[in-house]
mmCIF file of C-alpha atoms in Angstrom:
data_model
loop_
_atom_site.group_PDB
_atom_site.id
_atom_site.type_symbol
_atom_site.label_atom_id
_atom_site.label_comp_id
_atom_site.label_asym_id
_atom_site.label_seq_id
_atom_site.Cartn_x
_atom_site.Cartn_y
_atom_site.Cartn_z
ATOM 1 C CA SER A 168 29.668 175.297 113.147
ATOM 2 C CA LYS A 169 32.338 177.084 115.152
ATOM 3 C CA LEU A 170 33.148 173.943 117.174
ATOM 4 C CA ARG A 171 33.581 171.851 114.032
ATOM 5 C CA GLY A 172 35.851 174.472 112.497
ATOM 6 C CA SER A 173 38.079 174.803 115.541
ATOM 7 C CA GLY A 174 38.207 171.013 115.959
ATOM 8 C CA ALA A 175 39.272 170.528 112.332
ATOM 9 C CA GLU A 176 41.868 173.261 112.774
ATOM 10 C CA LEU A 177 43.240 171.640 115.933
ATOM 11 C CA ALA A 178 43.299 168.184 114.306
ATOM 12 C CA ALA A 179 45.104 169.524 111.236
ATOM 13 C CA SER A 180 47.592 171.375 113.431
ATOM 14 C CA MET A 181 48.277 168.155 115.332
ATOM 15 C CA LEU A 182 48.846 166.196 112.109
ATOM 16 C CA VAL A 183 51.188 168.873 110.760
ATOM 17 C CA SER A 184 53.169 168.882 114.031
ATOM 18 C CA ILE A 185 53.636 165.106 113.735
ATOM 19 C CA ASN A 186 54.230 165.318 109.980
ATOM 20 C CA PRO A 187 53.672 161.891 108.432
ATOM 21 C CA TRP A 188 54.413 163.410 104.971
ATOM 22 C CA GLY A 189 58.088 164.301 105.374
ATOM 23 C CA ASP A 190 59.451 167.194 103.331
ATOM 24 C CA ASP A 191 56.045 167.933 101.738
ATOM 25 C CA VAL A 192 54.374 168.911 105.023
ATOM 26 C CA ARG A 193 53.675 172.530 103.965
ATOM 27 C CA ASN A 194 51.690 171.248 100.960
ATOM 28 C CA TYR A 195 49.238 169.454 103.265
ATOM 29 C CA GLU A 196 48.378 172.068 105.897
ATOM 30 C CA MET A 197 45.289 173.476 104.180
ATOM 31 C CA PRO A 198 44.161 170.298 102.335
ATOM 32 C CA VAL A 199 44.205 168.182 105.509
ATOM 33 C CA GLN A 200 42.179 170.785 107.410
ATOM 34 C CA ARG A 201 39.670 170.952 104.560
ATOM 35 C CA ALA A 202 39.458 167.148 104.371
ATOM 36 C CA ILE A 203 38.877 166.769 108.110
ATOM 37 C CA ALA A 204 36.216 169.493 108.143
ATOM 38 C CA TYR A 205 34.510 167.855 105.157
ATOM 39 C CA GLY A 206 34.523 164.437 106.834
ATOM 40 C CA VAL A 207 33.129 165.866 110.060
ATOM 41 C CA ASP A 208 30.333 167.562 108.088
ATOM 42 C CA LYS A 209 29.538 164.115 106.642
ATOM 43 C CA GLY A 210 29.257 162.526 110.100
ATOM 44 C CA ALA A 211 32.793 161.552 111.139
ATOM 45 C CA ASP A 212 33.712 161.949 114.801
ATOM 46 C CA CYS A 213 37.399 161.089 114.490
ATOM 47 C CA ILE A 214 40.250 162.066 112.195
ATOM 48 C CA GLY A 215 40.736 158.694 110.498
ATOM 49 C CA VAL A 216 37.086 158.384 109.481
ATOM 50 C CA ALA A 217 36.955 162.030 108.379
ATOM 51 C CA LEU A 218 39.964 161.522 106.105
ATOM 52 C CA LYS A 219 38.524 158.280 104.678
ATOM 53 C CA ILE A 220 35.255 160.041 103.838
ATOM 54 C CA ALA A 221 37.121 162.915 102.190
ATOM 55 C CA LEU A 222 39.226 160.433 100.196
ATOM 56 C CA ASP A 223 36.199 158.411 99.066
ATOM 57 C CA ASP A 224 34.405 161.600 97.961
ATOM 58 C CA GLY A 225 37.412 162.889 96.001
ATOM 59 C CA ILE A 226 38.117 165.784 98.391
ATOM 60 C CA ALA A 227 41.478 164.486 99.678
ATOM 61 C CA PRO A 228 44.361 162.999 97.675
ATOM 62 C CA GLU A 229 45.151 159.341 98.335
ATOM 63 C CA HIS A 230 48.827 159.949 99.195
ATOM 64 C CA MET A 231 47.889 162.511 101.868
ATOM 65 C CA VAL A 232 45.393 160.183 103.550
ATOM 66 C CA SER A 233 47.461 157.007 103.192
ATOM 67 C CA ALA A 234 50.432 158.602 104.999
ATOM 68 C CA VAL A 235 48.198 159.304 108.013
ATOM 69 C CA LEU A 236 46.435 155.929 107.975
ATOM 70 C CA ASN A 237 49.698 154.003 107.520
ATOM 71 C CA LEU A 238 51.236 155.759 110.517
ATOM 72 C CA ALA A 239 48.080 155.027 112.535
ATOM 73 C CA ALA A 240 48.382 151.350 111.627
ATOM 74 C CA ALA A 241 52.017 151.327 112.787
ATOM 75 C CA SER A 242 51.783 153.406 115.984
ATOM 76 C CA PRO A 243 49.288 152.827 118.833
ATOM 77 C CA MET A 244 50.100 156.290 120.257
ATOM 78 C CA PHE A 245 49.300 157.936 116.923
ATOM 79 C CA ARG A 246 46.172 155.805 116.611
ATOM 80 C CA ALA A 247 45.031 157.271 119.947
ATOM 81 C CA CYS A 248 45.170 160.729 118.343
ATOM 82 C CA VAL A 249 43.645 159.806 114.997
ATOM 83 C CA GLY A 250 40.998 157.150 115.624
ATOM 84 C CA SER A 251 39.653 154.892 112.902
ATOM 85 C CA THR A 252 36.050 154.139 113.881
ATOM 86 C CA ASN A 253 33.159 156.421 114.742
ATOM 87 C CA GLY A 254 31.590 156.193 118.165
ATOM 88 C CA GLY A 255 34.743 155.493 120.137
ATOM 89 C CA GLN A 256 35.057 156.478 123.756
ATOM 90 C CA SER A 257 36.155 160.077 124.224
ATOM 91 C CA LEU A 258 37.651 161.867 127.199
ATOM 92 C CA ARG A 259 35.064 162.788 129.782
ATOM 93 C CA ALA A 260 35.008 164.220 133.257
ATOM 94 C CA SER A 261 33.938 162.042 136.137
ATOM 95 C CA GLU A 262 32.472 163.138 139.423
ATOM 96 C CA GLY A 263 35.081 165.026 141.389
ATOM 97 C CA ILE A 264 38.513 164.312 139.991
ATOM 98 C CA THR A 265 39.734 162.486 136.904
ATOM 99 C CA LEU A 266 43.334 161.350 136.498
ATOM 100 C CA ILE A 267 44.728 160.436 133.100
ATOM 101 C CA LYS A 268 47.652 158.039 133.221
ATOM 102 C CA VAL A 269 49.390 156.362 130.308
ATOM 103 C CA GLY A 270 49.680 153.055 132.187
ATOM 104 C CA ASP A 271 52.529 150.873 130.950
ATOM 105 C CA ALA A 272 52.946 152.876 127.749
ATOM 106 C CA HIS A 273 56.194 154.758 127.370
ATOM 107 C CA LEU A 274 55.800 158.352 126.289
ATOM 108 C CA ASP A 275 58.987 159.078 124.379
ATOM 109 C CA LEU A 276 59.040 162.793 125.196
ATOM 110 C CA PRO A 277 62.087 164.749 124.058
ATOM 111 C CA PRO A 278 64.145 166.577 126.662
ATOM 112 C CA PRO A 279 62.697 170.016 127.456
ATOM 113 C CA GLY A 280 64.176 172.672 125.194
ATOM 114 C CA GLN A 281 65.252 170.286 122.429
ATOM 115 C CA HIS A 282 65.205 171.981 119.013
ATOM 116 C CA PRO A 283 62.174 170.874 116.938
ATOM 117 C CA SER A 284 64.402 169.695 114.077
ATOM 118 C CA ASP A 285 66.022 167.190 116.463
ATOM 119 C CA VAL A 286 62.739 165.641 117.624
ATOM 120 C CA SER A 287 62.073 162.122 116.309
ATOM 121 C CA LEU A 288 58.762 160.942 114.858
ATOM 122 C CA ASN A 289 57.927 158.964 118.024
ATOM 123 C CA GLN A 290 58.701 162.021 120.146
ATOM 124 C CA ARG A 291 56.474 164.218 117.950
ATOM 125 C CA ILE A 292 53.673 161.668 118.363
ATOM 126 C CA ALA A 293 54.113 161.609 122.168
ATOM 127 C CA LEU A 294 54.061 165.420 122.327
ATOM 128 C CA ALA A 295 50.941 165.565 120.158
ATOM 129 C CA LEU A 296 49.190 162.904 122.249
ATOM 130 C CA VAL A 297 49.804 164.844 125.472
ATOM 131 C CA ARG A 298 48.676 168.104 123.880
ATOM 132 C CA MET A 299 45.538 166.498 122.460
ATOM 133 C CA MET A 300 44.738 165.035 125.901
ATOM 134 C CA VAL A 301 45.004 168.554 127.327
ATOM 135 C CA PHE A 302 42.638 170.001 124.716
ATOM 136 C CA GLY A 303 40.307 167.008 125.101
ATOM 137 C CA SER A 304 40.297 167.439 128.869
ATOM 138 C CA VAL A 305 39.341 171.097 128.521
ATOM 139 C CA SER A 306 36.428 170.056 126.305
ATOM 140 C CA ALA A 307 35.400 167.330 128.773
ATOM 141 C CA LEU A 308 35.335 169.918 131.568
ATOM 142 C CA ALA A 309 33.347 172.452 129.516
ATOM 143 C CA GLY A 310 30.770 174.373 131.505
ATOM 144 C CA ARG A 311 31.671 172.711 134.807
ATOM 145 C CA SER A 312 33.899 175.476 136.200
ATOM 146 C CA GLY A 313 36.609 172.840 136.081
ATOM 147 C CA VAL A 314 40.317 172.935 136.728
ATOM 148 C CA LEU A 315 42.877 171.181 134.558
ATOM 149 C CA ALA A 316 46.163 170.457 136.357
ATOM 150 C CA MET A 317 49.063 169.166 134.282
ATOM 151 C CA ASP A 318 52.511 168.071 135.369
ATOM 152 C CA GLU A 319 55.304 168.372 132.800
ATOM 153 C CA GLY A 320 53.736 171.660 131.744
ATOM 154 C CA TRP A 321 56.695 172.387 129.482
ATOM 155 C CA VAL A 322 55.041 170.088 126.925
ATOM 156 C CA MET A 323 52.321 172.707 126.390
ATOM 157 C CA LEU A 324 54.498 175.745 127.004
ATOM 158 C CA GLU A 325 57.093 174.674 124.418
ATOM 159 C CA ALA A 326 54.364 174.137 121.833
ATOM 160 C CA GLY A 327 54.713 177.852 121.166
ATOM 161 C CA PRO A 328 52.827 181.027 121.934
ATOM 162 C CA SER A 329 50.058 180.371 119.397
ATOM 163 C CA GLU A 330 49.284 176.923 120.871
ATOM 164 C CA VAL A 331 49.293 178.290 124.440
ATOM 165 C CA ASP A 332 47.056 181.163 123.314
ATOM 166 C CA ARG A 333 44.678 178.706 121.593
ATOM 167 C CA LEU A 334 44.494 176.661 124.802
ATOM 168 C CA ALA A 335 43.917 179.770 126.928
ATOM 169 C CA ARG A 336 41.108 180.990 124.655
ATOM 170 C CA THR A 337 39.503 177.544 124.537
ATOM 171 C CA ALA A 338 39.740 177.082 128.317
ATOM 172 C CA ARG A 339 38.324 180.537 129.003
ATOM 173 C CA SER A 340 35.382 179.974 126.626
ATOM 174 C CA GLN A 341 34.669 176.585 128.276
ATOM 175 C CA ASP A 342 34.901 177.932 131.866
ATOM 176 C CA VAL A 343 38.001 175.840 132.634
ATOM 177 C CA PHE A 344 41.061 176.996 134.576
ATOM 178 C CA PRO A 345 44.299 175.339 133.318
ATOM 179 C CA MET A 346 47.326 174.987 135.616
ATOM 180 C CA PHE A 347 50.716 173.750 134.427
ATOM 181 C CA PHE A 348 53.493 172.504 136.671
ATOM 182 C CA THR A 349 57.107 172.118 135.667
ATOM 183 C CA GLN A 350 60.484 171.892 137.313
ATOM 184 C CA LYS A 351 62.006 174.003 134.505
ATOM 185 C CA VAL A 352 61.639 177.599 135.644
ATOM 186 C CA SER A 353 62.985 179.026 132.378
#
């Protein structure tokens, strides 16, 4: 389905932006998207389970999957993006207004404008987590004529024109109006 395809594409894009594979990242862009889509077709509702299914069925190479699962085991923030069991709680809209806070967790966001090559692994994970929460929030608000308001909007804006365009298209198709706030006018 179209939703499955776009979800697998978004999940693969997120994994590539975090890059648990190091210098070989370009070799995994298409295989990880294929593996996630395959796993979702087989009943997975999160990235970790989708990759495990693809590995077990010989669709995904072990070294590609193990890099993702090892990082998930080591990083709670990454685990929030990847998931390892089906049926977990997903983002949803409540009556009226929903506020997402990270609680006591520290989001190690890089300074706005920092060159991507200077962004650490933990910073890439924090950026991906925020971006995935934005996309998840748009999905949770689907069909409700909802509004998504985000402070530190530079996190989405610095993701690049293609990511902003993807968000705009997704929000428009879901009848959601995104608003981003930032103190950085540039």
